[in-house]
Tab-separated table of C-alpha atoms in Angstrom:
chain	number	residue	atom	x	y	z
A	178	UNK	CA	21.723	-24.319	22.211
A	179	UNK	CA	21.793	-20.794	22.573
A	180	UNK	CA	23.763	-17.521	20.875
A	181	UNK	CA	27.098	-18.854	22.058
A	182	UNK	CA	26.847	-22.202	19.715
A	183	UNK	CA	25.252	-20.077	16.972
A	184	UNK	CA	28.110	-17.901	16.876
A	185	UNK	CA	30.274	-20.427	17.081
A	186	UNK	CA	28.501	-21.786	14.172
A	187	UNK	CA	28.723	-18.865	12.268
A	188	UNK	CA	32.363	-18.252	12.623
A	189	UNK	CA	33.046	-21.759	11.780
A	190	UNK	CA	31.477	-21.778	8.548
A	191	UNK	CA	33.155	-18.761	7.738
A	192	UNK	CA	36.820	-20.335	7.900
A	193	UNK	CA	35.762	-22.820	5.776
A	194	UNK	CA	34.337	-20.371	3.461
A	195	UNK	CA	37.254	-18.552	2.991
A	196	UNK	CA	39.886	-22.143	2.750
A	197	UNK	CA	39.401	-23.160	-1.094
A	198	UNK	CA	40.224	-26.230	0.042
A	199	UNK	CA	37.594	-26.299	2.460
A	200	UNK	CA	34.750	-24.434	1.712
A	201	UNK	CA	32.388	-27.050	0.929
A	202	UNK	CA	32.039	-27.493	4.616
A	203	UNK	CA	30.323	-23.704	4.808
A	204	UNK	CA	26.919	-25.219	3.944
A	205	UNK	CA	27.416	-27.793	6.367
A	206	UNK	CA	29.290	-25.817	9.355
A	207	UNK	CA	25.796	-23.398	9.859
A	208	UNK	CA	23.099	-24.561	7.621
A	209	UNK	CA	20.367	-27.203	8.522
A	210	UNK	CA	20.135	-29.771	5.262
A	211	UNK	CA	16.576	-28.382	5.008
A	212	UNK	CA	17.562	-24.926	5.346
A	213	UNK	CA	15.299	-22.306	3.055
A	214	UNK	CA	17.877	-20.125	1.630
A	215	UNK	CA	15.540	-16.954	0.337
A	216	UNK	CA	16.322	-13.760	-2.179
A	217	UNK	CA	18.666	-15.450	-4.377
A	218	UNK	CA	16.933	-14.981	-7.875
A	219	UNK	CA	17.508	-17.846	-10.336
A	220	UNK	CA	18.333	-19.982	-7.487
A	221	UNK	CA	15.769	-22.879	-6.169
A	222	UNK	CA	15.231	-21.271	-2.104
A	223	UNK	CA	17.491	-24.389	-0.619
A	224	UNK	CA	20.772	-25.828	-0.323
A	225	UNK	CA	21.142	-27.344	-3.560
A	226	UNK	CA	20.809	-23.946	-5.180
A	227	UNK	CA	22.840	-22.209	-2.504
A	228	UNK	CA	26.013	-24.202	-3.561
A	229	UNK	CA	25.495	-23.665	-7.288
A	230	UNK	CA	25.328	-19.839	-6.549
A	231	UNK	CA	28.215	-20.442	-4.874
A	232	UNK	CA	30.004	-22.467	-6.908
A	233	UNK	CA	29.328	-19.785	-9.530
A	234	UNK	CA	30.551	-17.389	-7.279
A	235	UNK	CA	33.731	-19.399	-6.347
A	236	UNK	CA	34.893	-19.775	-9.754
A	237	UNK	CA	35.165	-16.334	-10.714
A	238	UNK	CA	36.783	-15.552	-7.220
A	239	UNK	CA	38.374	-18.345	-6.721
A	240	UNK	CA	40.292	-15.981	-3.224
A	241	UNK	CA	36.834	-15.106	-1.872
A	242	UNK	CA	37.064	-14.516	1.408
A	243	UNK	CA	34.541	-13.308	4.048
A	244	UNK	CA	35.279	-10.414	6.655
A	245	UNK	CA	32.814	-10.177	9.352
A	246	UNK	CA	32.151	-6.506	10.489
A	247	UNK	CA	29.580	-7.170	13.205
A	248	UNK	CA	26.653	-9.270	14.577
A	249	UNK	CA	23.426	-8.706	16.391
A	250	UNK	CA	22.548	-11.300	18.200
A	251	UNK	CA	18.879	-11.840	19.752
A	252	UNK	CA	16.903	-15.288	20.205
A	253	UNK	CA	17.481	-17.317	18.125
A	254	UNK	CA	19.138	-14.551	15.347
A	255	UNK	CA	21.653	-13.845	14.000
A	256	UNK	CA	22.152	-11.154	11.949
A	257	UNK	CA	26.063	-10.759	10.635
A	258	UNK	CA	27.567	-7.553	8.721
A	259	UNK	CA	30.105	-8.678	6.303
A	260	UNK	CA	32.765	-7.465	3.988
A	261	UNK	CA	33.863	-9.839	1.379
A	262	UNK	CA	36.765	-9.619	-1.157
A	263	UNK	CA	37.915	-11.017	-4.352
A	264	UNK	CA	40.155	-11.146	-7.065
A	265	UNK	CA	38.090	-11.891	-10.434
A	266	UNK	CA	40.233	-14.898	-12.213
A	267	UNK	CA	37.603	-17.050	-13.964
A	268	UNK	CA	34.882	-16.389	-15.401
A	269	UNK	CA	31.687	-14.993	-13.859
A	270	UNK	CA	28.777	-16.581	-15.964
A	271	UNK	CA	29.447	-14.868	-19.559
A	272	UNK	CA	31.960	-12.215	-18.506
A	273	UNK	CA	35.900	-13.126	-19.028
A	274	UNK	CA	37.756	-12.584	-16.076
A	275	UNK	CA	38.657	-9.366	-15.493
A	276	UNK	CA	41.891	-9.860	-13.120
A	277	UNK	CA	39.955	-6.970	-10.618
A	278	UNK	CA	39.870	-7.325	-6.917
A	279	UNK	CA	36.351	-6.410	-5.565
A	280	UNK	CA	35.343	-5.358	-2.003
A	281	UNK	CA	31.781	-5.490	-1.614
A	282	UNK	CA	29.365	-5.301	1.450
A	283	UNK	CA	26.567	-7.669	2.680
A	284	UNK	CA	23.880	-8.823	5.589
A	285	UNK	CA	21.969	-11.626	5.980
A	286	UNK	CA	19.223	-12.563	8.997
A	287	UNK	CA	19.898	-15.972	10.163
A	288	UNK	CA	17.618	-18.344	11.925
A	289	UNK	CA	18.670	-20.591	14.435
A	290	UNK	CA	17.524	-24.074	15.363
A	291	UNK	CA	19.621	-26.207	17.553
A	292	UNK	CA	22.474	-24.787	16.599
A	293	UNK	CA	22.122	-24.692	13.296
A	294	UNK	CA	20.591	-21.864	10.880
A	295	UNK	CA	17.717	-23.165	9.108
A	296	UNK	CA	16.501	-19.804	7.018
A	297	UNK	CA	18.543	-17.208	5.778
A	298	UNK	CA	17.894	-13.990	4.249
A	299	UNK	CA	20.355	-11.980	2.197
A	300	UNK	CA	21.318	-9.168	0.557
A	301	UNK	CA	24.889	-8.129	-0.650
A	302	UNK	CA	26.213	-5.028	-2.532
A	303	UNK	CA	25.479	-7.304	-6.532
A	304	UNK	CA	25.564	-3.307	-8.029
A	305	UNK	CA	28.875	-2.070	-6.628
A	306	UNK	CA	30.476	-5.641	-7.610
A	307	UNK	CA	30.153	-5.337	-11.191
A	308	UNK	CA	30.417	-1.344	-10.913
A	309	UNK	CA	33.941	-2.438	-9.805
A	310	UNK	CA	33.906	-5.529	-12.466
A	311	UNK	CA	33.142	-3.274	-15.351
A	312	UNK	CA	34.888	0.454	-14.270
A	313	UNK	CA	38.128	1.618	-14.990
B	999	UNK	CA	7.770	1.896	28.848
B	1000	UNK	CA	9.709	0.810	31.881
B	1001	UNK	CA	10.841	-2.516	32.000
B	1002	UNK	CA	11.761	-3.169	28.020
B	1003	UNK	CA	15.146	-3.517	27.013
B	1004	UNK	CA	17.667	-1.093	26.005
B	1005	UNK	CA	17.663	-3.261	22.949
B	1006	UNK	CA	13.376	-3.303	22.410
B	1007	UNK	CA	13.639	0.158	23.162
B	1008	UNK	CA	15.751	1.069	20.379
B	1009	UNK	CA	13.717	-1.028	17.739
B	1010	UNK	CA	10.673	1.109	18.730
B	1011	UNK	CA	12.674	4.200	17.558
B	1012	UNK	CA	13.792	2.673	14.447
B	1013	UNK	CA	10.351	1.029	13.558
B	1014	UNK	CA	8.806	4.637	14.535
B	1015	UNK	CA	11.648	6.034	12.553
B	1016	UNK	CA	11.260	3.885	9.027
B	1017	UNK	CA	7.619	4.493	9.420
B	1018	UNK	CA	7.713	8.323	9.526
B	1019	UNK	CA	10.398	8.700	6.747
B	1020	UNK	CA	9.218	5.754	4.163
B	1021	UNK	CA	5.501	5.491	4.724
B	1022	UNK	CA	3.929	8.821	6.293
B	1023	UNK	CA	6.774	11.349	4.516
B	1024	UNK	CA	7.373	13.243	7.741
B	1025	UNK	CA	10.296	14.606	7.420
B	1026	UNK	CA	10.679	16.672	10.772
B	1027	UNK	CA	11.397	12.665	11.867
B	1028	UNK	CA	14.553	13.105	10.554
B	1029	UNK	CA	15.501	16.161	12.905
B	1030	UNK	CA	13.756	14.840	16.188
B	1031	UNK	CA	15.552	11.160	15.669
B	1032	UNK	CA	18.714	11.836	13.781
B	1033	UNK	CA	21.304	12.936	16.413
B	1034	UNK	CA	23.630	15.711	15.068
B	1035	UNK	CA	26.467	13.669	14.867
B	1036	UNK	CA	25.176	10.575	12.646
B	1037	UNK	CA	27.198	9.140	10.515
B	1038	UNK	CA	25.481	7.482	7.109
B	1039	UNK	CA	28.392	4.172	6.038
B	1040	UNK	CA	26.352	3.825	3.167
B	1041	UNK	CA	24.819	6.562	1.182
B	1042	UNK	CA	23.436	7.640	-2.691
B	1043	UNK	CA	26.801	8.885	-4.110
B	1044	UNK	CA	26.888	12.619	-3.888
B	1045	UNK	CA	25.019	12.634	-1.072
B	1046	UNK	CA	26.848	14.259	2.272
B	1047	UNK	CA	26.967	11.312	5.019
B	1048	UNK	CA	25.552	13.203	7.818
B	1049	UNK	CA	22.335	14.466	9.074
B	1050	UNK	CA	21.738	16.845	6.410
B	1051	UNK	CA	22.430	14.265	3.637
B	1052	UNK	CA	19.006	11.915	5.426
B	1053	UNK	CA	16.903	15.503	4.480
B	1054	UNK	CA	18.335	15.613	0.967
B	1055	UNK	CA	17.681	11.488	0.253
B	1056	UNK	CA	14.137	11.810	1.594
B	1057	UNK	CA	13.266	14.832	-0.166
B	1058	UNK	CA	14.797	13.280	-3.340
B	1059	UNK	CA	13.122	10.008	-2.856
B	1060	UNK	CA	9.568	11.424	-2.451
B	1061	UNK	CA	10.065	13.643	-5.028
B	1062	UNK	CA	10.828	10.322	-7.341
B	1063	UNK	CA	8.439	7.910	-5.703
B	1064	UNK	CA	5.238	10.000	-4.323
B	1065	UNK	CA	3.713	6.592	-3.632
B	1066	UNK	CA	6.742	5.282	-1.681
B	1067	UNK	CA	5.700	2.955	1.511
B	1068	UNK	CA	7.813	0.340	3.598
B	1069	UNK	CA	7.159	-2.999	5.280
B	1070	UNK	CA	8.730	-4.080	8.185
B	1071	UNK	CA	9.149	-8.098	8.178
B	1072	UNK	CA	11.488	-8.464	10.445
B	1073	UNK	CA	14.212	-6.563	13.469
B	1074	UNK	CA	16.664	-7.913	15.407
B	1075	UNK	CA	18.464	-5.657	17.969
B	1076	UNK	CA	21.084	-6.083	20.874
B	1077	UNK	CA	22.874	-3.028	22.605
B	1078	UNK	CA	23.430	-0.338	20.190
B	1079	UNK	CA	22.592	-1.662	17.035
B	1080	UNK	CA	18.971	-2.463	15.456
B	1081	UNK	CA	18.660	-4.391	12.316
B	1082	UNK	CA	15.408	-4.320	9.792
B	1083	UNK	CA	14.575	-6.472	7.045
B	1084	UNK	CA	12.182	-4.237	4.970
B	1085	UNK	CA	10.995	-3.976	1.496
B	1086	UNK	CA	10.099	-0.501	0.089
B	1087	UNK	CA	7.814	-0.228	-2.166
B	1088	UNK	CA	6.832	2.561	-4.946
B	1089	UNK	CA	6.234	3.954	-8.061
B	1090	UNK	CA	8.951	6.219	-11.015
B	1091	UNK	CA	6.428	9.263	-10.887
B	1092	UNK	CA	9.644	11.395	-10.619
B	1093	UNK	CA	12.943	12.241	-11.993
B	1094	UNK	CA	15.886	9.615	-10.042
B	1095	UNK	CA	18.845	9.950	-9.600
B	1096	UNK	CA	19.472	10.889	-13.750
B	1097	UNK	CA	16.988	9.206	-14.756
B	1098	UNK	CA	13.391	10.054	-15.965
B	1099	UNK	CA	10.508	9.161	-14.403
B	1100	UNK	CA	9.303	5.312	-16.588
B	1101	UNK	CA	5.715	5.280	-14.513
B	1102	UNK	CA	6.573	2.129	-13.473
B	1103	UNK	CA	6.332	-0.191	-10.318
B	1104	UNK	CA	8.928	-1.191	-8.060
B	1105	UNK	CA	9.373	-3.974	-4.500
B	1106	UNK	CA	12.980	-3.105	-3.453
B	1107	UNK	CA	14.358	-5.130	-0.967
B	1108	UNK	CA	16.587	-3.877	1.581
B	1109	UNK	CA	18.241	-4.529	4.978
B	1110	UNK	CA	19.784	-1.387	7.207
B	1111	UNK	CA	21.434	-1.393	10.580
B	1112	UNK	CA	21.292	1.983	12.543
B	1113	UNK	CA	22.928	2.533	15.565
B	1114	UNK	CA	21.337	4.111	18.356
B	1115	UNK	CA	22.641	6.331	20.768
B	1116	UNK	CA	20.733	7.775	24.232
B	1117	UNK	CA	17.447	7.558	21.996
B	1118	UNK	CA	19.259	9.244	19.109
B	1119	UNK	CA	19.930	7.512	15.468
B	1120	UNK	CA	23.707	8.136	15.111
B	1121	UNK	CA	25.313	5.730	12.793
B	1122	UNK	CA	23.153	3.609	9.619
B	1123	UNK	CA	24.319	1.033	7.344
B	1124	UNK	CA	22.321	-0.709	4.126
B	1125	UNK	CA	22.428	-2.973	1.445
B	1126	UNK	CA	19.968	-3.190	-0.877
B	1127	UNK	CA	18.747	-5.659	-4.489
B	1128	UNK	CA	19.285	-2.535	-6.785
B	1129	UNK	CA	20.056	-4.524	-9.983
B	1130	UNK	CA	16.427	-6.295	-8.800
B	1131	UNK	CA	15.452	-2.814	-8.739
B	1132	UNK	CA	16.424	-0.946	-11.459
B	1133	UNK	CA	15.584	-3.828	-13.531
B	1134	UNK	CA	11.884	-3.218	-12.464
B	1135	UNK	CA	12.224	-0.018	-14.001
B	1136	UNK	CA	13.253	-1.394	-17.193
B	1137	UNK	CA	16.567	0.615	-16.639
B	1138	UNK	CA	20.089	-0.694	-17.981
B	1139	UNK	CA	22.823	0.196	-14.952
């Protein structure tokens, strides 16, 4: 397994992510069952926590899509930069739906073994997303 | 430095630059390393997106966080692009944006991409855990 297989898994997972009917496949298309998912405060650093985290976001933004802007590949590591878009038609925690359309930037660093990611570090512009929801 | 790939050379440039501006308060590194045609895709609102904006940014950060430091956790490079995963630390001792000093320490998780062409940094993208940062300072944003 090499960079080509790892990129194929990434692209396949984004295709699943962007299809509300196929979304649960995102997790299995990209990650090993024991993958470590770092830096999402409030959730366990595993796929179970990751599913809950995205479950909450997808409830708030059912049409959420990721657009891959760039992928930097080196050895067993992929570092994608992406833009997310979505319409806030569902509740986000305690926040009632605003109906607003948002765009946010994100980056991840993904470590691969056997064509699947076993460790993920990620940050997205949560501040910018909240500003768009709250702003006029 | 022969035998190094372009990606390895670029990683080294980004590593040195990051330590210079975020650990060693070496403002000359900006003039030395940033290309005159530099474009910053993710800049603090109100700052210019060019090299001058980077000088203003680091002057502003060192004023607000005089003990600023950086831990580089990992770098991933391919061709012109270098991704860095890092933590910026410091104590909020001077005014930052419109917020008066809180005296509180912080650890800010950051990922950035620098584009390096012919040994000079030509573009920058970044995301950071800003909600976590403001929470540590005890500031509502």
